[in-house]
Amino acid sequence: MALILNNNKSNYSKRYYEKNKQRLSVKRKKLYAEDPEHRQRALEASRRYRRGERSLPKPPDAPISFAQAAERTGIGVSTLHD
């Protein structure tokens, strides 16, 4: 059942994009041309994509996962959860 729901969502997204492609393209181009911050983010995302990086870099002060903390400290994940 979940597979069918995901497939319907995917088809809906494709139909929506096909129906609104022109309007979305104009909006995207206008935003890129008029907003320097958006343009910088888009250019940086493009650079990361070309380098093969698929996710945003984490800031140095970002929290770490329980698995990462367990690996660094040598304490089990379940112990950290407690």
PDB file of N, CA and C in Angstrom:
ATOM      1  N   MET A   1       0.821  -1.198   0.000  1.00  0.00           N
ATOM      2  CA  MET A   1       0.000   0.000   0.000  1.00  0.00           C
ATOM      3  C   MET A   1       0.860   1.255   0.000  1.00  0.00           C
ATOM      4  N   ALA A   2       1.923   1.274   0.800  1.00  0.00           N
ATOM      5  CA  ALA A   2       2.791   2.450   0.866  1.00  0.00           C
ATOM      6  C   ALA A   2       3.458   2.712  -0.473  1.00  0.00           C
ATOM      7  N   LEU A   3       3.812   1.642  -1.168  1.00  0.00           N
ATOM      8  CA  LEU A   3       4.451   1.795  -2.466  1.00  0.00           C
ATOM      9  C   LEU A   3       3.510   2.499  -3.434  1.00  0.00           C
ATOM     10  N   ILE A   4       2.249   2.143  -3.394  1.00  0.00           N
ATOM     11  CA  ILE A   4       1.260   2.777  -4.267  1.00  0.00           C
ATOM     12  C   ILE A   4       1.117   4.254  -3.917  1.00  0.00           C
ATOM     13  N   LEU A   5       1.087   4.573  -2.623  1.00  0.00           N
ATOM     14  CA  LEU A   5       0.962   5.969  -2.216  1.00  0.00           C
ATOM     15  C   LEU A   5       2.155   6.786  -2.678  1.00  0.00           C
ATOM     16  N   ASN A   6       3.372   6.232  -2.521  1.00  0.00           N
ATOM     17  CA  ASN A   6       4.564   6.947  -2.966  1.00  0.00           C
ATOM     18  C   ASN A   6       4.550   7.145  -4.472  1.00  0.00           C
ATOM     19  N   ASN A   7       4.093   6.134  -5.204  1.00  0.00           N
ATOM     20  CA  ASN A   7       4.027   6.236  -6.651  1.00  0.00           C
ATOM     21  C   ASN A   7       3.035   7.312  -7.058  1.00  0.00           C
ATOM     22  N   ASN A   8       1.882   7.372  -6.372  1.00  0.00           N
ATOM     23  CA  ASN A   8       0.900   8.416  -6.677  1.00  0.00           C
ATOM     24  C   ASN A   8       1.461   9.799  -6.393  1.00  0.00           C
ATOM     25  N   LYS A   9       2.199   9.931  -5.301  1.00  0.00           N
ATOM     26  CA  LYS A   9       2.795  11.229  -4.969  1.00  0.00           C
ATOM     27  C   LYS A   9       3.794  11.626  -6.050  1.00  0.00           C
ATOM     28  N   SER A  10       4.592  10.678  -6.485  1.00  0.00           N
ATOM     29  CA  SER A  10       5.574  10.952  -7.517  1.00  0.00           C
ATOM     30  C   SER A  10       4.884  11.373  -8.813  1.00  0.00           C
ATOM     31  N   ASN A  11       3.837  10.670  -9.176  1.00  0.00           N
ATOM     32  CA  ASN A  11       3.095  11.024 -10.388  1.00  0.00           C
ATOM     33  C   ASN A  11       2.452  12.392 -10.248  1.00  0.00           C
ATOM     34  N   TYR A  12       1.914  12.687  -9.065  1.00  0.00           N
ATOM     35  CA  TYR A  12       1.312  14.003  -8.843  1.00  0.00           C
ATOM     36  C   TYR A  12       2.366  15.091  -9.025  1.00  0.00           C
ATOM     37  N   SER A  13       3.549  14.888  -8.441  1.00  0.00           N
ATOM     38  CA  SER A  13       4.616  15.891  -8.553  1.00  0.00           C
ATOM     39  C   SER A  13       5.011  16.104 -10.005  1.00  0.00           C
ATOM     40  N   LYS A  14       5.134  15.019 -10.743  1.00  0.00           N
ATOM     41  CA  LYS A  14       5.495  15.128 -12.159  1.00  0.00           C
ATOM     42  C   LYS A  14       4.423  15.877 -12.945  1.00  0.00           C
ATOM     43  N   ARG A  15       3.166  15.528 -12.688  1.00  0.00           N
ATOM     44  CA  ARG A  15       2.071  16.217 -13.397  1.00  0.00           C
ATOM     45  C   ARG A  15       2.041  17.698 -13.040  1.00  0.00           C
ATOM     46  N   TYR A  16       2.218  18.004 -11.740  1.00  0.00           N
ATOM     47  CA  TYR A  16       2.220  19.399 -11.294  1.00  0.00           C
ATOM     48  C   TYR A  16       3.340  20.168 -11.980  1.00  0.00           C
ATOM     49  N   TYR A  17       4.543  19.589 -12.002  1.00  0.00           N
ATOM     50  CA  TYR A  17       5.673  20.281 -12.607  1.00  0.00           C
ATOM     51  C   TYR A  17       5.442  20.493 -14.105  1.00  0.00           C
ATOM     52  N   GLU A  18       4.967  19.467 -14.782  1.00  0.00           N
ATOM     53  CA  GLU A  18       4.709  19.612 -16.221  1.00  0.00           C
ATOM     54  C   GLU A  18       3.682  20.705 -16.483  1.00  0.00           C
ATOM     55  N   LYS A  19       2.670  20.761 -15.640  1.00  0.00           N
ATOM     56  CA  LYS A  19       1.613  21.760 -15.814  1.00  0.00           C
ATOM     57  C   LYS A  19       2.117  23.172 -15.536  1.00  0.00           C
ATOM     58  N   ASN A  20       3.045  23.334 -14.588  1.00  0.00           N
ATOM     59  CA  ASN A  20       3.490  24.652 -14.135  1.00  0.00           C
ATOM     60  C   ASN A  20       4.946  24.958 -14.484  1.00  0.00           C
ATOM     61  N   LYS A  21       5.518  24.196 -15.389  1.00  0.00           N
ATOM     62  CA  LYS A  21       6.936  24.313 -15.709  1.00  0.00           C
ATOM     63  C   LYS A  21       7.343  25.736 -16.113  1.00  0.00           C
ATOM     64  N   GLN A  22       6.590  26.331 -16.989  1.00  0.00           N
ATOM     65  CA  GLN A  22       6.939  27.662 -17.490  1.00  0.00           C
ATOM     66  C   GLN A  22       6.909  28.697 -16.369  1.00  0.00           C
ATOM     67  N   ARG A  23       5.839  28.684 -15.571  1.00  0.00           N
ATOM     68  CA  ARG A  23       5.699  29.649 -14.477  1.00  0.00           C
ATOM     69  C   ARG A  23       6.810  29.470 -13.449  1.00  0.00           C
ATOM     70  N   LEU A  24       7.130  28.219 -13.098  1.00  0.00           N
ATOM     71  CA  LEU A  24       8.181  27.956 -12.119  1.00  0.00           C
ATOM     72  C   LEU A  24       9.551  28.377 -12.636  1.00  0.00           C
ATOM     73  N   SER A  25       9.785  28.156 -13.923  1.00  0.00           N
ATOM     74  CA  SER A  25      11.057  28.532 -14.519  1.00  0.00           C
ATOM     75  C   SER A  25      11.264  30.048 -14.479  1.00  0.00           C
ATOM     76  N   VAL A  26      10.237  30.795 -14.827  1.00  0.00           N
ATOM     77  CA  VAL A  26      10.318  32.262 -14.805  1.00  0.00           C
ATOM     78  C   VAL A  26      10.573  32.746 -13.378  1.00  0.00           C
ATOM     79  N   LYS A  27       9.859  32.176 -12.431  1.00  0.00           N
ATOM     80  CA  LYS A  27      10.020  32.562 -11.029  1.00  0.00           C
ATOM     81  C   LYS A  27      11.448  32.272 -10.541  1.00  0.00           C
ATOM     82  N   ARG A  28      11.967  31.087 -10.891  1.00  0.00           N
ATOM     83  CA  ARG A  28      13.317  30.697 -10.477  1.00  0.00           C
ATOM     84  C   ARG A  28      14.372  31.626 -11.089  1.00  0.00           C
ATOM     85  N   LYS A  29      14.229  31.934 -12.369  1.00  0.00           N
ATOM     86  CA  LYS A  29      15.193  32.815 -13.037  1.00  0.00           C
ATOM     87  C   LYS A  29      15.162  34.229 -12.460  1.00  0.00           C
ATOM     88  N   LYS A  30      13.966  34.715 -12.156  1.00  0.00           N
ATOM     89  CA  LYS A  30      13.827  36.055 -11.578  1.00  0.00           C
ATOM     90  C   LYS A  30      14.495  36.107 -10.202  1.00  0.00           C
ATOM     91  N   LEU A  31      14.249  35.096  -9.389  1.00  0.00           N
ATOM     92  CA  LEU A  31      14.846  35.039  -8.060  1.00  0.00           C
ATOM     93  C   LEU A  31      16.373  35.004  -8.158  1.00  0.00           C
ATOM     94  N   TYR A  32      16.907  34.207  -9.078  1.00  0.00           N
ATOM     95  CA  TYR A  32      18.354  34.105  -9.270  1.00  0.00           C
ATOM     96  C   TYR A  32      18.936  35.460  -9.692  1.00  0.00           C
ATOM     97  N   ALA A  33      18.244  36.161 -10.573  1.00  0.00           N
ATOM     98  CA  ALA A  33      18.744  37.433 -11.091  1.00  0.00           C
ATOM     99  C   ALA A  33      18.666  38.561 -10.064  1.00  0.00           C
ATOM    100  N   GLU A  34      17.637  38.543  -9.211  1.00  0.00           N
ATOM    101  CA  GLU A  34      17.398  39.678  -8.324  1.00  0.00           C
ATOM    102  C   GLU A  34      17.887  39.499  -6.897  1.00  0.00           C
ATOM    103  N   ASP A  35      18.161  38.281  -6.468  1.00  0.00           N
ATOM    104  CA  ASP A  35      18.528  38.034  -5.074  1.00  0.00           C
ATOM    105  C   ASP A  35      19.959  37.495  -4.990  1.00  0.00           C
ATOM    106  N   PRO A  36      20.923  38.364  -4.605  1.00  0.00           N
ATOM    107  CA  PRO A  36      22.320  37.929  -4.566  1.00  0.00           C
ATOM    108  C   PRO A  36      22.563  36.773  -3.582  1.00  0.00           C
ATOM    109  N   GLU A  37      21.835  36.756  -2.468  1.00  0.00           N
ATOM    110  CA  GLU A  37      22.012  35.672  -1.496  1.00  0.00           C
ATOM    111  C   GLU A  37      21.562  34.330  -2.092  1.00  0.00           C
ATOM    112  N   HIS A  38      20.430  34.348  -2.781  1.00  0.00           N
ATOM    113  CA  HIS A  38      19.938  33.131  -3.433  1.00  0.00           C
ATOM    114  C   HIS A  38      20.928  32.666  -4.508  1.00  0.00           C
ATOM    115  N   ARG A  39      21.455  33.622  -5.273  1.00  0.00           N
ATOM    116  CA  ARG A  39      22.406  33.295  -6.327  1.00  0.00           C
ATOM    117  C   ARG A  39      23.653  32.634  -5.742  1.00  0.00           C
ATOM    118  N   GLN A  40      24.169  33.166  -4.621  1.00  0.00           N
ATOM    119  CA  GLN A  40      25.345  32.576  -3.964  1.00  0.00           C
ATOM    120  C   GLN A  40      25.070  31.150  -3.506  1.00  0.00           C
ATOM    121  N   ARG A  41      23.893  30.936  -2.896  1.00  0.00           N
ATOM    122  CA  ARG A  41      23.534  29.582  -2.444  1.00  0.00           C
ATOM    123  C   ARG A  41      23.437  28.626  -3.626  1.00  0.00           C
ATOM    124  N   ALA A  42      22.862  29.092  -4.732  1.00  0.00           N
ATOM    125  CA  ALA A  42      22.719  28.248  -5.920  1.00  0.00           C
ATOM    126  C   ALA A  42      24.088  27.910  -6.505  1.00  0.00           C
ATOM    127  N   LEU A  43      24.972  28.892  -6.567  1.00  0.00           N
ATOM    128  CA  LEU A  43      26.309  28.642  -7.096  1.00  0.00           C
ATOM    129  C   LEU A  43      27.091  27.675  -6.208  1.00  0.00           C
ATOM    130  N   GLU A  44      26.985  27.843  -4.895  1.00  0.00           N
ATOM    131  CA  GLU A  44      27.670  26.940  -3.972  1.00  0.00           C
ATOM    132  C   GLU A  44      27.107  25.525  -4.077  1.00  0.00           C
ATOM    133  N   ALA A  45      25.802  25.402  -4.205  1.00  0.00           N
ATOM    134  CA  ALA A  45      25.192  24.085  -4.368  1.00  0.00           C
ATOM    135  C   ALA A  45      25.681  23.426  -5.655  1.00  0.00           C
ATOM    136  N   SER A  46      25.832  24.216  -6.701  1.00  0.00           N
ATOM    137  CA  SER A  46      26.334  23.694  -7.965  1.00  0.00           C
ATOM    138  C   SER A  46      27.780  23.213  -7.818  1.00  0.00           C
ATOM    139  N   ARG A  47      28.593  23.985  -7.110  1.00  0.00           N
ATOM    140  CA  ARG A  47      29.987  23.570  -6.876  1.00  0.00           C
ATOM    141  C   ARG A  47      30.047  22.262  -6.100  1.00  0.00           C
ATOM    142  N   ARG A  48      29.234  22.168  -5.040  1.00  0.00           N
ATOM    143  CA  ARG A  48      29.215  20.938  -4.237  1.00  0.00           C
ATOM    144  C   ARG A  48      28.772  19.754  -5.086  1.00  0.00           C
ATOM    145  N   TYR A  49      27.782  19.948  -5.943  1.00  0.00           N
ATOM    146  CA  TYR A  49      27.280  18.875  -6.794  1.00  0.00           C
ATOM    147  C   TYR A  49      28.370  18.393  -7.753  1.00  0.00           C
ATOM    148  N   ARG A  50      29.099  19.337  -8.351  1.00  0.00           N
ATOM    149  CA  ARG A  50      30.173  18.960  -9.274  1.00  0.00           C
ATOM    150  C   ARG A  50      31.297  18.208  -8.567  1.00  0.00           C
ATOM    151  N   ARG A  51      31.544  18.540  -7.283  1.00  0.00           N
ATOM    152  CA  ARG A  51      32.588  17.848  -6.514  1.00  0.00           C
ATOM    153  C   ARG A  51      32.109  16.493  -6.001  1.00  0.00           C
ATOM    154  N   GLY A  52      30.826  16.197  -6.165  1.00  0.00           N
ATOM    155  CA  GLY A  52      30.292  14.925  -5.724  1.00  0.00           C
ATOM    156  C   GLY A  52      29.724  14.960  -4.321  1.00  0.00           C
ATOM    157  N   GLU A  53      29.648  16.123  -3.708  1.00  0.00           N
ATOM    158  CA  GLU A  53      29.062  16.250  -2.372  1.00  0.00           C
ATOM    159  C   GLU A  53      27.558  16.395  -2.532  1.00  0.00           C
ATOM    160  N   ARG A  54      26.817  15.518  -1.895  1.00  0.00           N
ATOM    161  CA  ARG A  54      25.374  15.530  -2.083  1.00  0.00           C
ATOM    162  C   ARG A  54      24.620  16.155  -0.923  1.00  0.00           C
ATOM    163  N   SER A  55      25.265  16.499   0.170  1.00  0.00           N
ATOM    164  CA  SER A  55      24.551  17.094   1.295  1.00  0.00           C
ATOM    165  C   SER A  55      25.252  18.378   1.726  1.00  0.00           C
ATOM    166  N   LEU A  56      24.555  19.171   2.485  1.00  0.00           N
ATOM    167  CA  LEU A  56      25.121  20.423   2.986  1.00  0.00           C
ATOM    168  C   LEU A  56      26.211  20.135   4.012  1.00  0.00           C
ATOM    169  N   PRO A  57      27.263  20.925   4.020  1.00  0.00           N
ATOM    170  CA  PRO A  57      28.288  20.733   5.049  1.00  0.00           C
ATOM    171  C   PRO A  57      27.734  21.109   6.420  1.00  0.00           C
ATOM    172  N   LYS A  58      28.152  20.359   7.436  1.00  0.00           N
ATOM    173  CA  LYS A  58      27.688  20.646   8.794  1.00  0.00           C
ATOM    174  C   LYS A  58      28.544  21.743   9.408  1.00  0.00           C
ATOM    175  N   PRO A  59      27.928  22.675  10.110  1.00  0.00           N
ATOM    176  CA  PRO A  59      28.710  23.684  10.822  1.00  0.00           C
ATOM    177  C   PRO A  59      29.512  23.007  11.931  1.00  0.00           C
ATOM    178  N   PRO A  60      30.651  23.573  12.306  1.00  0.00           N
ATOM    179  CA  PRO A  60      31.505  22.935  13.312  1.00  0.00           C
ATOM    180  C   PRO A  60      30.827  22.759  14.667  1.00  0.00           C
ATOM    181  N   ASP A  61      29.867  23.608  15.009  1.00  0.00           N
ATOM    182  CA  ASP A  61      29.213  23.510  16.309  1.00  0.00           C
ATOM    183  C   ASP A  61      27.887  22.738  16.243  1.00  0.00           C
ATOM    184  N   ALA A  62      27.637  22.024  15.133  1.00  0.00           N
ATOM    185  CA  ALA A  62      26.389  21.266  14.977  1.00  0.00           C
ATOM    186  C   ALA A  62      26.386  20.066  15.917  1.00  0.00           C
ATOM    187  N   PRO A  63      25.218  19.724  16.469  1.00  0.00           N
ATOM    188  CA  PRO A  63      25.142  18.550  17.338  1.00  0.00           C
ATOM    189  C   PRO A  63      25.456  17.277  16.548  1.00  0.00           C
ATOM    190  N   ILE A  64      25.963  16.269  17.239  1.00  0.00           N
ATOM    191  CA  ILE A  64      26.302  15.013  16.579  1.00  0.00           C
ATOM    192  C   ILE A  64      25.271  13.959  16.961  1.00  0.00           C
ATOM    193  N   SER A  65      25.229  12.889  16.203  1.00  0.00           N
ATOM    194  CA  SER A  65      24.267  11.826  16.470  1.00  0.00           C
ATOM    195  C   SER A  65      24.753  10.953  17.628  1.00  0.00           C
ATOM    196  N   PHE A  66      23.836  10.140  18.165  1.00  0.00           N
ATOM    197  CA  PHE A  66      24.207   9.219  19.232  1.00  0.00           C
ATOM    198  C   PHE A  66      25.262   8.231  18.736  1.00  0.00           C
ATOM    199  N   ALA A  67      25.134   7.783  17.495  1.00  0.00           N
ATOM    200  CA  ALA A  67      26.105   6.832  16.940  1.00  0.00           C
ATOM    201  C   ALA A  67      27.499   7.460  16.876  1.00  0.00           C
ATOM    202  N   GLN A  68      27.572   8.711  16.447  1.00  0.00           N
ATOM    203  CA  GLN A  68      28.870   9.388  16.380  1.00  0.00           C
ATOM    204  C   GLN A  68      29.447   9.583  17.775  1.00  0.00           C
ATOM    205  N   ALA A  69      28.609   9.965  18.731  1.00  0.00           N
ATOM    206  CA  ALA A  69      29.076  10.154  20.104  1.00  0.00           C
ATOM    207  C   ALA A  69      29.557   8.836  20.698  1.00  0.00           C
ATOM    208  N   ALA A  70      28.835   7.754  20.429  1.00  0.00           N
ATOM    209  CA  ALA A  70      29.232   6.440  20.939  1.00  0.00           C
ATOM    210  C   ALA A  70      30.574   6.021  20.356  1.00  0.00           C
ATOM    211  N   GLU A  71      30.763   6.289  19.078  1.00  0.00           N
ATOM    212  CA  GLU A  71      32.030   5.937  18.425  1.00  0.00           C
ATOM    213  C   GLU A  71      33.194   6.733  19.017  1.00  0.00           C
ATOM    214  N   ARG A  72      32.973   8.006  19.264  1.00  0.00           N
ATOM    215  CA  ARG A  72      34.035   8.865  19.803  1.00  0.00           C
ATOM    216  C   ARG A  72      34.380   8.542  21.255  1.00  0.00           C
ATOM    217  N   THR A  73      33.367   8.175  22.051  1.00  0.00           N
ATOM    218  CA  THR A  73      33.609   7.966  23.480  1.00  0.00           C
ATOM    219  C   THR A  73      33.852   6.512  23.856  1.00  0.00           C
ATOM    220  N   GLY A  74      33.448   5.577  22.976  1.00  0.00           N
ATOM    221  CA  GLY A  74      33.610   4.178  23.309  1.00  0.00           C
ATOM    222  C   GLY A  74      32.484   3.648  24.187  1.00  0.00           C
ATOM    223  N   ILE A  75      31.450   4.430  24.387  1.00  0.00           N
ATOM    224  CA  ILE A  75      30.289   4.030  25.178  1.00  0.00           C
ATOM    225  C   ILE A  75      29.194   3.595  24.205  1.00  0.00           C
ATOM    226  N   GLY A  76      28.415   2.608  24.569  1.00  0.00           N
ATOM    227  CA  GLY A  76      27.363   2.102  23.696  1.00  0.00           C
ATOM    228  C   GLY A  76      26.262   3.119  23.477  1.00  0.00           C
ATOM    229  N   VAL A  77      25.604   3.004  22.339  1.00  0.00           N
ATOM    230  CA  VAL A  77      24.517   3.922  21.974  1.00  0.00           C
ATOM    231  C   VAL A  77      23.392   3.836  22.994  1.00  0.00           C
ATOM    232  N   SER A  78      23.005   2.614  23.399  1.00  0.00           N
ATOM    233  CA  SER A  78      21.898   2.458  24.350  1.00  0.00           C
ATOM    234  C   SER A  78      22.243   3.098  25.700  1.00  0.00           C
ATOM    235  N   THR A  79      23.508   3.048  26.092  1.00  0.00           N
ATOM    236  CA  THR A  79      23.921   3.678  27.342  1.00  0.00           C
ATOM    237  C   THR A  79      23.800   5.192  27.232  1.00  0.00           C
ATOM    238  N   LEU A  80      24.177   5.736  26.088  1.00  0.00           N
ATOM    239  CA  LEU A  80      24.056   7.176  25.878  1.00  0.00           C
ATOM    240  C   LEU A  80      22.593   7.620  25.885  1.00  0.00           C
ATOM    241  N   HIS A  81      21.720   6.797  25.318  1.00  0.00           N
ATOM    242  CA  HIS A  81      20.297   7.135  25.310  1.00  0.00           C
ATOM    243  C   HIS A  81      19.759   7.257  26.721  1.00  0.00           C
ATOM    244  N   ASP A  82      20.237   6.390  27.637  1.00  0.00           N
ATOM    245  CA  ASP A  82      19.770   6.427  29.022  1.00  0.00           C
ATOM    246  C   ASP A  82      20.279   7.678  29.682  1.00  0.00           C
TER     247      ASP A  82
END
